[in-house]
Coordinates of C-alpha atoms (C1' of nucleotides) in Angstrom, one line a residue:
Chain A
X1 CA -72.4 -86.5 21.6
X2 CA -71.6 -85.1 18.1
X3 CA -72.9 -88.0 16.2
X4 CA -76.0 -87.9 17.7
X5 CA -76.8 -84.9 17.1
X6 CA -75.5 -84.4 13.7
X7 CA -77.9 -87.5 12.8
X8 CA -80.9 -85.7 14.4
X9 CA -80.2 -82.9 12.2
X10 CA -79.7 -85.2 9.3
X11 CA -82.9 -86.6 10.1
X12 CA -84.7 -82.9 10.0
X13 CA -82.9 -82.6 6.8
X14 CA -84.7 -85.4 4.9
X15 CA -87.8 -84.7 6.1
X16 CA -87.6 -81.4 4.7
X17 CA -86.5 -82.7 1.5
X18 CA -88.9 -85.0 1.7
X19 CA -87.3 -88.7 1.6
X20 CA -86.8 -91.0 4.1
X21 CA -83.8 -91.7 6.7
X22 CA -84.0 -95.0 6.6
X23 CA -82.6 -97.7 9.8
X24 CA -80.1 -99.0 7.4
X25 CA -79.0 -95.1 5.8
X26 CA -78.7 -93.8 9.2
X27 CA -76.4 -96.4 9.9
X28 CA -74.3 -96.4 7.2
X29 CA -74.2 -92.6 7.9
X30 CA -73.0 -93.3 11.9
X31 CA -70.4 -95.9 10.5
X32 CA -69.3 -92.7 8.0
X33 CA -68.9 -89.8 10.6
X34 CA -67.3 -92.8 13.2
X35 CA -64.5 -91.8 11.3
X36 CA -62.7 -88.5 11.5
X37 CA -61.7 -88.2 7.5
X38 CA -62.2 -89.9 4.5
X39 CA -64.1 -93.7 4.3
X40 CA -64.2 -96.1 1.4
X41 CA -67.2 -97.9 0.8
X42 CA -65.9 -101.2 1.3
X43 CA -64.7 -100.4 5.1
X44 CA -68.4 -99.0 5.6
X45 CA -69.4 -102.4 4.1
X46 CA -66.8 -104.1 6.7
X47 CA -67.9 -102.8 9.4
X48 CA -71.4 -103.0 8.6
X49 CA -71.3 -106.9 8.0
X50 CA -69.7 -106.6 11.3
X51 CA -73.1 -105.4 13.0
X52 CA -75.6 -107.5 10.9
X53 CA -73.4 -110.6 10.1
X54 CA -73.8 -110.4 6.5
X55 CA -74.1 -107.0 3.8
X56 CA -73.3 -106.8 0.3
X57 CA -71.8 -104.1 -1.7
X58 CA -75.1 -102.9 -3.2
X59 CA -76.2 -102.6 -0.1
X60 CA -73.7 -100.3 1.4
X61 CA -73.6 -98.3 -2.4
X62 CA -77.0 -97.6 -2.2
X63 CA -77.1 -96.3 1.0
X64 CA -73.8 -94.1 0.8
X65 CA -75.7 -92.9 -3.2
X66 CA -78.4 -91.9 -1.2
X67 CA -76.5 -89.6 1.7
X68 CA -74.6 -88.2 -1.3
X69 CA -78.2 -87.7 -3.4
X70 CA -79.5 -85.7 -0.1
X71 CA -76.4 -83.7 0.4
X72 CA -75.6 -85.6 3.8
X73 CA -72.0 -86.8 2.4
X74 CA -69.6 -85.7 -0.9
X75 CA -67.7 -88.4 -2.7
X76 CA -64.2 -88.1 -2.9
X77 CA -63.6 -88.9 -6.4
X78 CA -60.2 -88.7 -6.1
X79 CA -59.5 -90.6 -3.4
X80 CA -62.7 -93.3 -3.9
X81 CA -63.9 -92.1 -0.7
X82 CA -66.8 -90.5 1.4
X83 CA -66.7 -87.7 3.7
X84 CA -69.4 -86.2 5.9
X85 CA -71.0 -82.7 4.7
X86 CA -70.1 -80.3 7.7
X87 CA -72.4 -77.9 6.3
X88 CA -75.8 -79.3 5.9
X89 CA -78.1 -76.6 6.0
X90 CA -76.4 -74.2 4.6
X91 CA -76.2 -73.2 1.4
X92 CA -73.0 -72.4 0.8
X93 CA -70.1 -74.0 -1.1
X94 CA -67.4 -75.7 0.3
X95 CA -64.1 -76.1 -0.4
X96 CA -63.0 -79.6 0.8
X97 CA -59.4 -80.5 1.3
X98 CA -58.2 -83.6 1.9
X99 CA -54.7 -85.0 2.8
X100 CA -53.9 -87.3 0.8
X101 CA -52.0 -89.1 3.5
X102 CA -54.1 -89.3 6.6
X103 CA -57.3 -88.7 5.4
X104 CA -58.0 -85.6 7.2
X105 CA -60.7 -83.2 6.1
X106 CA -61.0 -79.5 6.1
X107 CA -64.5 -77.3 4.5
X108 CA -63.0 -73.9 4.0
X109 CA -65.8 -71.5 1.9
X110 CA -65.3 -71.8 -1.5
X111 CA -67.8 -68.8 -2.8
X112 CA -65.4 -66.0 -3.9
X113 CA -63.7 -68.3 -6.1
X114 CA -66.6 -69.7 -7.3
X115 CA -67.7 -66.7 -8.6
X116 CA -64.3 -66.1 -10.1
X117 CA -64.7 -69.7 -11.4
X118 CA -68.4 -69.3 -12.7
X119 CA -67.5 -66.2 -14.8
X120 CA -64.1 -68.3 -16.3
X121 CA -66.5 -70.7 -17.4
X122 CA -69.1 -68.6 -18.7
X123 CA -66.8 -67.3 -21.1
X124 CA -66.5 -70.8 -22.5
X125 CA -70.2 -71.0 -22.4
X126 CA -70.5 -72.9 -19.3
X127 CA -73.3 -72.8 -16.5
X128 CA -71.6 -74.6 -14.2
X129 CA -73.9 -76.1 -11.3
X130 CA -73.7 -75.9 -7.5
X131 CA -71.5 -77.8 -6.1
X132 CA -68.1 -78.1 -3.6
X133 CA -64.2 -77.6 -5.1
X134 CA -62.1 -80.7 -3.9
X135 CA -58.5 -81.0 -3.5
X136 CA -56.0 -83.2 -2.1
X137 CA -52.5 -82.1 -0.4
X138 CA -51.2 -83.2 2.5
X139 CA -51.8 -81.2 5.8
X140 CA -49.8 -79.7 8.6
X141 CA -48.8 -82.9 10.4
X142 CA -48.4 -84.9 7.8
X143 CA -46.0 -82.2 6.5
X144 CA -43.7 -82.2 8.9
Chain B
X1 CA -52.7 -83.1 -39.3
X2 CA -53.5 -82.5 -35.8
X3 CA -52.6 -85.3 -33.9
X4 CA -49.2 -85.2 -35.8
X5 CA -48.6 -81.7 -35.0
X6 CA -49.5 -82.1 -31.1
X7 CA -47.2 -85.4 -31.2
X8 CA -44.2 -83.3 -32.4
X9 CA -44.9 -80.9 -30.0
X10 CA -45.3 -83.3 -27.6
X11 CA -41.7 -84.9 -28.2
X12 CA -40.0 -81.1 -28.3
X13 CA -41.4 -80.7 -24.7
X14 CA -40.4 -84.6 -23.5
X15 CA -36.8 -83.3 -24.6
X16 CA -37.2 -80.2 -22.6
X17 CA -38.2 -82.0 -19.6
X18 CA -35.1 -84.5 -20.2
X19 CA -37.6 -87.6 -20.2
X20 CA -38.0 -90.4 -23.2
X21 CA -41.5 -90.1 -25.3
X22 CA -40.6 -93.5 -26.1
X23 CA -42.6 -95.6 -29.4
X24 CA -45.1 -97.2 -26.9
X25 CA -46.0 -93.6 -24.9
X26 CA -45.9 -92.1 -28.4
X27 CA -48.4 -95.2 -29.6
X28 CA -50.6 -94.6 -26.3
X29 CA -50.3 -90.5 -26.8
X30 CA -51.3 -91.2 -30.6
X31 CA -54.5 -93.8 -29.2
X32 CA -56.1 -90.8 -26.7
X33 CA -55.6 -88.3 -29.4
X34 CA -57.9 -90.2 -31.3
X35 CA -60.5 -89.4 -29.3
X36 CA -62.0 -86.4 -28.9
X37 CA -63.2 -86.3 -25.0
X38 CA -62.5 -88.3 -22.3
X39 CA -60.9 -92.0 -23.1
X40 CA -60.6 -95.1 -20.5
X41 CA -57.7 -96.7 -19.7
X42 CA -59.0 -100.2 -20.9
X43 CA -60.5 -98.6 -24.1
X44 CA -56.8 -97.6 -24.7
X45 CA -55.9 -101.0 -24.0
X46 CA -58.2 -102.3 -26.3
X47 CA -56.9 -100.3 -29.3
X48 CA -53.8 -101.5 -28.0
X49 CA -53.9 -105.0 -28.2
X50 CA -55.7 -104.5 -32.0
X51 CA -52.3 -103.1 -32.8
X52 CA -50.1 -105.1 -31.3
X53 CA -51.6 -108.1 -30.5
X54 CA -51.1 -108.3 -27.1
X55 CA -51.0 -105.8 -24.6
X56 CA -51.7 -106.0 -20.3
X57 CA -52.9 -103.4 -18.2
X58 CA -49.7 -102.3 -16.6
X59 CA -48.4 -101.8 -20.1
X60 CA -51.3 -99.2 -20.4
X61 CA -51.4 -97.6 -17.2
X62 CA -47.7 -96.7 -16.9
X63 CA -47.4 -95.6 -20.3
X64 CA -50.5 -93.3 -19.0
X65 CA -49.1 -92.6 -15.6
X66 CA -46.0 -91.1 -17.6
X67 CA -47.9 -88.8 -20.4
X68 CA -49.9 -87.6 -16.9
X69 CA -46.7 -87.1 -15.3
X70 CA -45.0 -85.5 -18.4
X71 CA -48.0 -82.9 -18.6
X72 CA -49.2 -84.6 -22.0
X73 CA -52.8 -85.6 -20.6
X74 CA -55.0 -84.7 -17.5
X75 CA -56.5 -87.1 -15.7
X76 CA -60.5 -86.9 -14.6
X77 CA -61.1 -88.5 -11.3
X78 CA -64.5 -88.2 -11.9
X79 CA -65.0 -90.3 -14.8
X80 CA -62.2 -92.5 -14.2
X81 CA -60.4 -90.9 -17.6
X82 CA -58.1 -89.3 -19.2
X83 CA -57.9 -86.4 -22.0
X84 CA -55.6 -84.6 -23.4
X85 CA -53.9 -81.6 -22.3
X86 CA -54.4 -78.5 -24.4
X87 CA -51.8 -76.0 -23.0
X88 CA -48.9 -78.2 -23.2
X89 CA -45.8 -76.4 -22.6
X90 CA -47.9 -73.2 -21.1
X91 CA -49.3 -74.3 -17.5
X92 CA -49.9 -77.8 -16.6
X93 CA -52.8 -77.6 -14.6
X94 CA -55.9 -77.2 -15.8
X95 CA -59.8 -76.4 -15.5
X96 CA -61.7 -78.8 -16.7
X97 CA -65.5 -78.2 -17.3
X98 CA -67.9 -81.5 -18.3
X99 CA -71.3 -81.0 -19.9
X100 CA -73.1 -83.3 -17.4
X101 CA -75.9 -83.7 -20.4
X102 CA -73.6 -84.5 -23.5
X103 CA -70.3 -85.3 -21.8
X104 CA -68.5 -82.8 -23.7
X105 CA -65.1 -81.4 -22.5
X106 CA -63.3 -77.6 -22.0
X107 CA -60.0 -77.2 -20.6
X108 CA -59.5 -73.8 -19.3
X109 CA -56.0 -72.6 -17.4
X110 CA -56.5 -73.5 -13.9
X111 CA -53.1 -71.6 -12.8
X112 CA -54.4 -68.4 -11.8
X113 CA -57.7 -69.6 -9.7
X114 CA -55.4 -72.1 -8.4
X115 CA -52.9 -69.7 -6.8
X116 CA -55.8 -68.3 -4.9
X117 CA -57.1 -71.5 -4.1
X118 CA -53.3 -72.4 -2.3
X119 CA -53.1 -69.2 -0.3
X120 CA -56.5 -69.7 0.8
X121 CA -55.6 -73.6 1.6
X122 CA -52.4 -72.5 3.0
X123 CA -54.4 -70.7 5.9
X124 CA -55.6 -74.0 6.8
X125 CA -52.4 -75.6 7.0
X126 CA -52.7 -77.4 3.5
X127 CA -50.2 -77.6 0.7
X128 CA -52.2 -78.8 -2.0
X129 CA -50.0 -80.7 -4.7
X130 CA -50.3 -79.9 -8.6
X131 CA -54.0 -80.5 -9.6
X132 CA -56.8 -80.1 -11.7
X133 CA -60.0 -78.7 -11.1
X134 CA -62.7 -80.9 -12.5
X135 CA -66.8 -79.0 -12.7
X136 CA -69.5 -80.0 -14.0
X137 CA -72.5 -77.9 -16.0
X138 CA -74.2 -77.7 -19.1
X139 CA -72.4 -76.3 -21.8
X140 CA -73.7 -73.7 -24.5
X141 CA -75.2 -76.4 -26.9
X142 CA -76.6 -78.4 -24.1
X143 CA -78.8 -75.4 -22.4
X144 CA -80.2 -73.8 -25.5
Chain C
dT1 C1' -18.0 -104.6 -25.0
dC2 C1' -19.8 -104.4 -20.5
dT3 C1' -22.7 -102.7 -17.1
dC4 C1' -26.3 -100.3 -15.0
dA5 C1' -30.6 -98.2 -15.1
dA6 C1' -34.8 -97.5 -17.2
dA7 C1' -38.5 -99.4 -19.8
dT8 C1' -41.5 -103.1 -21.0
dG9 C1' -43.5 -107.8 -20.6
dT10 C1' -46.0 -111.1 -17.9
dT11 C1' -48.8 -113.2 -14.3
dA12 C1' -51.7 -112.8 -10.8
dC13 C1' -54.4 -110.5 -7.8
dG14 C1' -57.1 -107.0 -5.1
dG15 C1' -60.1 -103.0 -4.9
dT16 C1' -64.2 -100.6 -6.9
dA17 C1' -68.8 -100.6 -8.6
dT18 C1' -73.1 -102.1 -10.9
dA19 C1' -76.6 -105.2 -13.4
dA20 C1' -80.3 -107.9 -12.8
dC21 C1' -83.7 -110.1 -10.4
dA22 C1' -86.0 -111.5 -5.9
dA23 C1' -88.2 -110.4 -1.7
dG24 C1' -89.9 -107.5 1.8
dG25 C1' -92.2 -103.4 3.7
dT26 C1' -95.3 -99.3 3.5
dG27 C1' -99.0 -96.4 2.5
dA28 C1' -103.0 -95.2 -0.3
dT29 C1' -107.3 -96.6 -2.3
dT30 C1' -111.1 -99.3 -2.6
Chain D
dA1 C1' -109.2 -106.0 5.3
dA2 C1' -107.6 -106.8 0.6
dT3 C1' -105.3 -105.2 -3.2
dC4 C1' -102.1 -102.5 -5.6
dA5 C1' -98.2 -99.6 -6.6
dC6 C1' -94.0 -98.1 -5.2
dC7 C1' -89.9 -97.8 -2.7
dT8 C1' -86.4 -100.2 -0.2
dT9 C1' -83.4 -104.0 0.7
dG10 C1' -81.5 -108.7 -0.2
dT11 C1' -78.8 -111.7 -3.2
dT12 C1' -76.0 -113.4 -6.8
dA13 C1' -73.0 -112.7 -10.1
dT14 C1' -70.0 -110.2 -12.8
dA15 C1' -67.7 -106.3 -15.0
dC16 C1' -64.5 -102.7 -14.4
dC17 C1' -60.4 -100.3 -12.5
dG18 C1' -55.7 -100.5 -11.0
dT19 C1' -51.3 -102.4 -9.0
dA20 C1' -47.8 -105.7 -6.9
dA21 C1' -44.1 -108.4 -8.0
dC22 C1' -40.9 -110.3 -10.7
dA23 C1' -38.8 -111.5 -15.5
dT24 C1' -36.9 -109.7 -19.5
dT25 C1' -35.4 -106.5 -22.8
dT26 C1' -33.3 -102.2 -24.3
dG27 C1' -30.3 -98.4 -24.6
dA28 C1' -26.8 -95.0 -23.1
dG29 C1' -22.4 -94.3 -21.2
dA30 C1' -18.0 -96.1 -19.0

DNA sequence: TCTCAAATGTTACGGTATAACAAGGTGATT
DNA sequence: AATCACCTTGTTATACCGTAACATTTGAGA
């Protein structure tokens, strides 16, 4: 089964980091990759009240803050949404697309244009961090 | 002055494009100007109603929504903002760098990063729809 | 002038996110 | 074990962001 073992390796993850998997952020993280593309926090927080009967949106923030925090999820600014990092681990940077229709995901490797990107930006005297590109289109399917 | 300057400009290129830069855009347009980084929405709305009286959010966000559409401001996901475009009339996508310290904003040309960035997307199956690229960093003040 | 389409006004609502404080759990130290 | 400090979670309330739906006005062209 995927989920489990992308949450064992999640788990492996944080303890390297050094913070704690929690019950309640592992959940949240299995109600996240349940999906195949993009979640909002307040479906998380649906379905989640639908486990334990009650949740609040601080709770369901927190956790999904946290997943972010330790590089287990990206936020979808765009969009208001959460996806799952398919690359925890490594070290690279993504490039995430997203369809803007369906919600469906794709992690290409966004380090040559990064570097093209990094050296734009250093001429405006910008040290730009790590971190992934993001942009929304529509996909194949939804194309046609 | 500036802000009269870009507003003249601004109305040459709303006549190009064959679309009305009416009194309330030009208002709105003249409001984020003001500014000289990112503005929100309901700070607009704000300096809005000072000047007219009264004024509802739909009244701010289409007038927005239009100046986005018409190329006259960007907006930043991230931040839940808007700033003004600084290439009007040459490319209307842009790079937009944030100093994650001090908040401050650059806005490079996106166009030619972009290009690679849809051929490489375009092997996944995406079309990715007119953008901007939004990174975050320190900028030259901020790291010294 | 009349008509149609675009723009704006208005009301009401729904989605997104956080502040602030309370309560519970856990592990270290004594 | 008792205490303490710290992190996590619960709870309430509220602030912020954005849009649907419909009414009204405006303006350009027949």
């Amino acid at each position: 089964m995927e989920i489990a073992c992308f949450i064992e390796a999640a788990d492996r993850h944080c303890q390297q980091q050094g913070v704690k998997l929690t019950a309640l952020r592992r959940q949240v993280l299995e109600l996240v990759l349940s999906y195949s593309g993009v979640v909002k926090a307040y479906q998380v927080l649906a379905d989640l009240q639908k486990q334990r009967g009650i949740a609040a949106p601080p709770t369901v923030y927190r956790a999904l803050d946290f997943l972010v925090a330790a590089g287990l999820l990206h936020k979808v600014d765009a969009l208001n949404g959460y996806i799952v990092c398919h690359h925890v681990g490594c070290s690279h940077e993504g490039l995430i697309l997203v369809c803007g229709d369906c919600g469906r995901v794709e992690e290409l490797d966004a380090t040559p244009v990064l570097d093209v990107l990094r050296q734009q930006a250093g001429g405006a005297g910008f040290a730009i961090s790590q971190q992934n590109l993001m942009l929304t289109g529509r996909c194949e399917a939804c194309r046609t």
